[in-house]
CSV table of C-alpha atoms in Angstrom, one decimal:
chain,number,residue,atom,x,y,z
A,1,MET,CA,96.1,118.6,107.2
A,2,VAL,CA,96.9,118.6,103.6
A,3,PHE,CA,100.1,116.5,102.2
A,4,THR,CA,102.3,118.4,100.3
A,5,PRO,CA,105.5,116.5,99.1
A,6,GLN,CA,108.5,118.5,98.2
A,7,PRO,CA,111.8,117.9,97.2
A,8,GLY,CA,114.2,116.8,99.8
A,9,GLU,CA,111.8,114.3,101.4
A,10,GLN,CA,111.8,110.6,101.5
A,11,TYR,CA,108.3,108.7,101.8
A,12,THR,CA,107.7,104.6,102.0
A,13,VAL,CA,104.7,103.4,100.7
A,14,ARG,CA,103.9,99.9,102.7
A,15,ARG,CA,101.0,97.9,101.7
A,16,LYS,CA,98.8,96.6,104.3
A,17,ILE,CA,99.0,93.2,105.5
A,18,PHE,CA,95.3,92.5,106.2
A,19,SER,CA,92.9,94.2,103.6
A,20,PHE,CA,89.7,92.7,103.1
A,21,LEU,CA,88.4,93.4,99.4
A,22,GLY,CA,91.0,95.6,97.5
A,23,ALA,CA,94.8,96.8,98.6
A,24,SER,CA,95.6,98.9,101.0
A,25,PHE,CA,98.8,100.9,102.1
A,26,HIS,CA,100.2,103.7,104.4
A,27,VAL,CA,102.1,106.5,103.3
A,28,TYR,CA,105.2,107.3,105.9
A,29,ASP,CA,107.4,110.5,105.9
A,30,ASP,CA,111.0,109.5,106.5
A,31,GLU,CA,110.1,110.0,110.2
A,32,GLY,CA,107.7,107.3,110.4
A,33,GLY,CA,104.9,109.1,110.6
A,34,VAL,CA,101.4,108.3,108.6
A,35,VAL,CA,100.8,110.9,106.0
A,36,ALA,CA,98.4,109.3,103.9
A,37,PHE,CA,96.0,106.4,103.1
A,38,CYS,CA,95.8,104.6,100.0
A,39,ARG,CA,92.9,102.6,99.0
A,40,GLN,CA,92.6,100.4,95.6
A,41,LYS,CA,88.9,99.3,95.6
A,42,ALA,CA,88.3,96.0,94.3
A,43,PHE,CA,85.9,94.2,91.7
A,44,ARG,CA,86.0,97.3,89.3
A,45,LEU,CA,86.1,97.1,85.4
A,46,ARG,CA,88.2,100.3,85.5
A,47,GLU,CA,91.0,100.6,88.1
A,48,ASP,CA,90.0,103.1,90.9
A,49,ILE,CA,92.6,104.3,93.2
A,50,ARG,CA,92.2,106.8,96.2
A,51,LEU,CA,94.7,108.6,98.4
A,52,TYR,CA,92.8,109.9,101.7
A,53,THR,CA,94.7,112.1,104.3
A,54,ASP,CA,94.4,109.0,107.0
A,55,GLU,CA,92.6,105.5,107.3
A,56,SER,CA,89.6,107.3,108.3
A,57,LYS,CA,89.0,108.2,104.5
A,58,THR,CA,87.4,111.1,105.3
A,59,GLU,CA,89.6,113.8,103.4
A,60,GLU,CA,90.7,112.5,100.0
A,61,LEU,CA,93.9,113.9,98.4
A,62,LEU,CA,93.3,112.7,95.1
A,63,THR,CA,92.2,109.3,93.0
A,64,MET,CA,93.9,108.0,90.2
A,65,LYS,CA,91.2,105.8,87.6
A,66,THR,CA,92.0,104.3,84.3
A,67,ARG,CA,90.5,106.2,81.1
A,68,SER,CA,89.1,102.5,80.0
A,69,VAL,CA,88.1,99.1,80.9
A,70,LEU,CA,90.6,96.2,81.2
A,71,ASP,CA,93.8,98.4,79.1
A,72,PHE,CA,97.0,96.9,78.9
A,73,GLY,CA,98.6,100.0,78.2
A,74,ALA,CA,96.6,101.6,80.8
A,75,THR,CA,96.3,106.0,81.4
A,76,TYR,CA,95.6,106.7,84.6
A,77,ASP,CA,94.3,110.3,85.2
A,78,ILE,CA,95.4,111.7,88.6
A,79,ALA,CA,93.2,114.2,89.8
A,80,LEU,CA,92.5,116.0,93.3
A,81,PRO,CA,89.2,115.9,95.4
A,82,SER,CA,88.0,119.3,93.3
A,83,GLY,CA,88.2,117.1,89.8
A,84,GLU,CA,91.0,119.1,88.4
A,85,VAL,CA,93.6,116.8,86.7
A,86,ILE,CA,97.4,117.4,87.8
A,87,GLY,CA,98.5,114.9,85.4
A,88,SER,CA,98.3,111.5,84.2
A,89,LEU,CA,100.5,108.2,84.2
A,90,ARG,CA,100.7,105.8,81.0
A,91,ARG,CA,102.2,102.5,81.2
A,92,LYS,CA,104.4,101.1,78.1
A,93,GLY,CA,101.9,98.2,77.8
A,94,LEU,CA,104.2,95.7,75.7
A,95,ARG,CA,107.4,97.4,76.6
A,96,SER,CA,106.3,96.9,80.3
A,97,LEU,CA,106.4,93.1,80.2
A,98,VAL,CA,110.5,93.3,80.1
A,99,ARG,CA,110.7,96.3,82.4
A,100,ASP,CA,108.2,98.5,83.8
A,101,SER,CA,107.9,101.9,81.7
A,102,TRP,CA,105.8,104.6,82.3
A,103,LEU,CA,104.8,108.2,80.9
A,104,ILE,CA,104.4,111.0,83.2
A,105,TYR,CA,101.7,114.1,81.4
A,106,GLY,CA,101.1,117.2,82.9
A,107,PRO,CA,97.5,118.3,83.3
A,108,ASP,CA,97.7,119.6,79.4
A,109,GLY,CA,98.3,116.3,78.9
A,110,GLN,CA,102.3,117.3,77.3
A,111,GLU,CA,104.9,114.5,78.3
A,112,LEU,CA,106.4,115.5,81.2
A,113,ALA,CA,109.0,113.1,82.5
A,114,THR,CA,109.6,108.6,82.2
A,115,LEU,CA,109.2,106.6,85.6
A,116,GLU,CA,111.6,103.3,84.3
A,117,GLU,CA,112.5,100.5,85.9
A,118,GLU,CA,116.7,100.8,86.2
A,119,SER,CA,118.2,97.9,84.2
A,120,SER,CA,116.6,95.7,81.7
A,121,MET,CA,118.6,92.6,82.5
A,122,LEU,CA,117.9,93.1,86.3
A,123,ALA,CA,114.2,93.6,85.3
A,124,ILE,CA,114.3,90.1,83.0
A,125,LEU,CA,115.9,88.8,85.5
A,126,ARG,CA,113.8,89.5,87.9
A,127,ARG,CA,110.5,88.0,86.1
A,128,VAL,CA,112.0,85.0,85.6
A,129,HIS,CA,112.9,83.9,89.5
A,130,GLU,CA,111.6,85.7,92.5
A,131,VAL,CA,115.2,84.6,94.1
A,132,PHE,CA,116.1,87.8,92.0
A,133,ALA,CA,113.6,90.0,93.1
A,134,PHE,CA,115.1,89.5,96.7
A,135,LEU,CA,118.7,89.6,95.5
A,136,SER,CA,117.9,93.1,93.5
A,137,PRO,CA,114.9,95.0,94.3
A,138,GLN,CA,113.2,97.0,91.7
A,139,LYS,CA,114.1,100.2,91.4
A,140,PHE,CA,112.5,103.4,89.5
A,141,GLU,CA,114.1,106.5,88.5
A,142,VAL,CA,111.8,109.8,87.7
A,143,VAL,CA,113.8,112.2,84.5
A,144,SER,CA,112.4,114.7,83.4
A,145,HIS,CA,112.6,115.5,79.4
A,146,ASP,CA,115.7,117.9,80.0
A,147,GLY,CA,117.4,115.0,82.1
A,148,GLN,CA,116.7,116.5,85.0
A,149,HIS,CA,116.5,113.7,87.7
A,150,ILE,CA,113.3,114.1,89.7
A,151,ALA,CA,112.8,111.3,91.9
A,152,THR,CA,113.5,107.5,92.8
A,153,LEU,CA,111.6,104.7,93.9
A,154,ARG,CA,113.0,101.3,95.4
A,155,SER,CA,111.0,98.6,96.6
A,156,HIS,CA,113.1,96.6,100.2
A,157,PHE,CA,113.7,93.4,100.6
A,158,ASN,CA,110.9,91.8,102.6
A,159,PRO,CA,109.4,88.8,102.1
A,160,PHE,CA,105.6,89.0,104.0
A,161,VAL,CA,105.2,93.0,103.4
A,162,TYR,CA,105.6,95.2,100.0
A,163,ARG,CA,107.8,98.2,100.5
A,164,LEU,CA,108.3,101.0,98.6
A,165,GLY,CA,110.5,104.2,99.3
A,166,ILE,CA,110.4,107.0,97.6
A,167,ALA,CA,113.1,110.0,97.2
A,168,ILE,CA,111.7,113.0,95.9
A,169,HIS,CA,115.4,114.8,94.6
A,170,ALA,CA,114.2,118.0,92.5
A,171,ASP,CA,111.9,120.5,91.9
A,172,HIS,CA,110.6,120.3,88.9
A,173,GLU,CA,107.9,123.0,87.5
A,174,GLU,CA,105.3,121.6,86.0
A,175,LEU,CA,105.3,118.7,87.5
A,176,ASP,CA,103.5,118.1,91.1
A,177,GLU,CA,105.0,116.1,93.0
A,178,LEU,CA,101.8,114.5,94.4
A,179,ILE,CA,102.2,112.6,91.1
A,180,VAL,CA,105.3,111.1,92.2
A,181,ILE,CA,103.6,109.7,95.7
A,182,ALA,CA,100.8,108.2,93.0
A,183,ALA,CA,103.1,106.8,90.9
A,184,GLY,CA,104.3,105.1,94.1
A,185,CYS,CA,101.1,104.1,95.3
A,186,LEU,CA,100.1,102.8,91.8
A,187,ILE,CA,103.2,100.6,91.3
A,188,ALA,CA,102.7,99.1,94.5
A,189,ALA,CA,99.5,98.2,93.9
A,190,ILE,CA,100.4,96.5,90.7
A,191,GLU,CA,103.3,95.0,92.0
A,192,GLY,CA,100.9,93.5,94.9
A,193,ARG,CA,98.8,92.0,91.7
A,194,GLN,CA,101.4,90.6,90.1
A,195,GLY,CA,103.9,89.3,92.7
C-alpha cells in the first residue's frame, strides 16, 4: 500500500520506545493505524532518515538525506525510491537556536513555504527550562509564501514517549504532502537528539 497523505487528514509521529542504533518512529493515521515507519540511521556523518510502508522495511516511501557533512543549517533532500527529489527542507541555522525555523523548497529548488515554531518567547522559555516544554508543547505552522496555511505540527505532552501531531489543512499545487510528513519525522528525530 502506498501512503499518500491528503489535505484534511491528521497523523501522529510517535517515537518507538526501544530502538537499537538509531531512532525509530511510527506514523499513525487518525484512526490509530500505522501508515509508515521512519528509521534514522545511527553513526552517519551525513544524516540519513528513511520512511517505509511498515516496520519490515521492505518498501521504501522516501529518504531524507543531508547534502553535506555536519552542517548546522543543513539542507535535507527528500527523494522518492526512484531517486526523484520531491523537495527539500533547510534549517535556518542560527535563527533555529532561538526558534525552530525551516524553509521548504520544491523539486526545482524554488522556495515554497516556511515551517516555523509558533512563538519566539515560548520557544526561548522551552529552551531555558524543561518545565515550559511540558506546560506549552511546541507548535509549528507550515505557511506558503502567499499566506496559505498548509499544515500544523504540534508536540504532545508525554514525559516518556515523544509524539508529534500533524494536521494537513490545505492543498498546495507545488508542495507534495509527503514533504509535510517528512518534516514531522525530521523534527521528531532532531527533537529526540536535543531533548
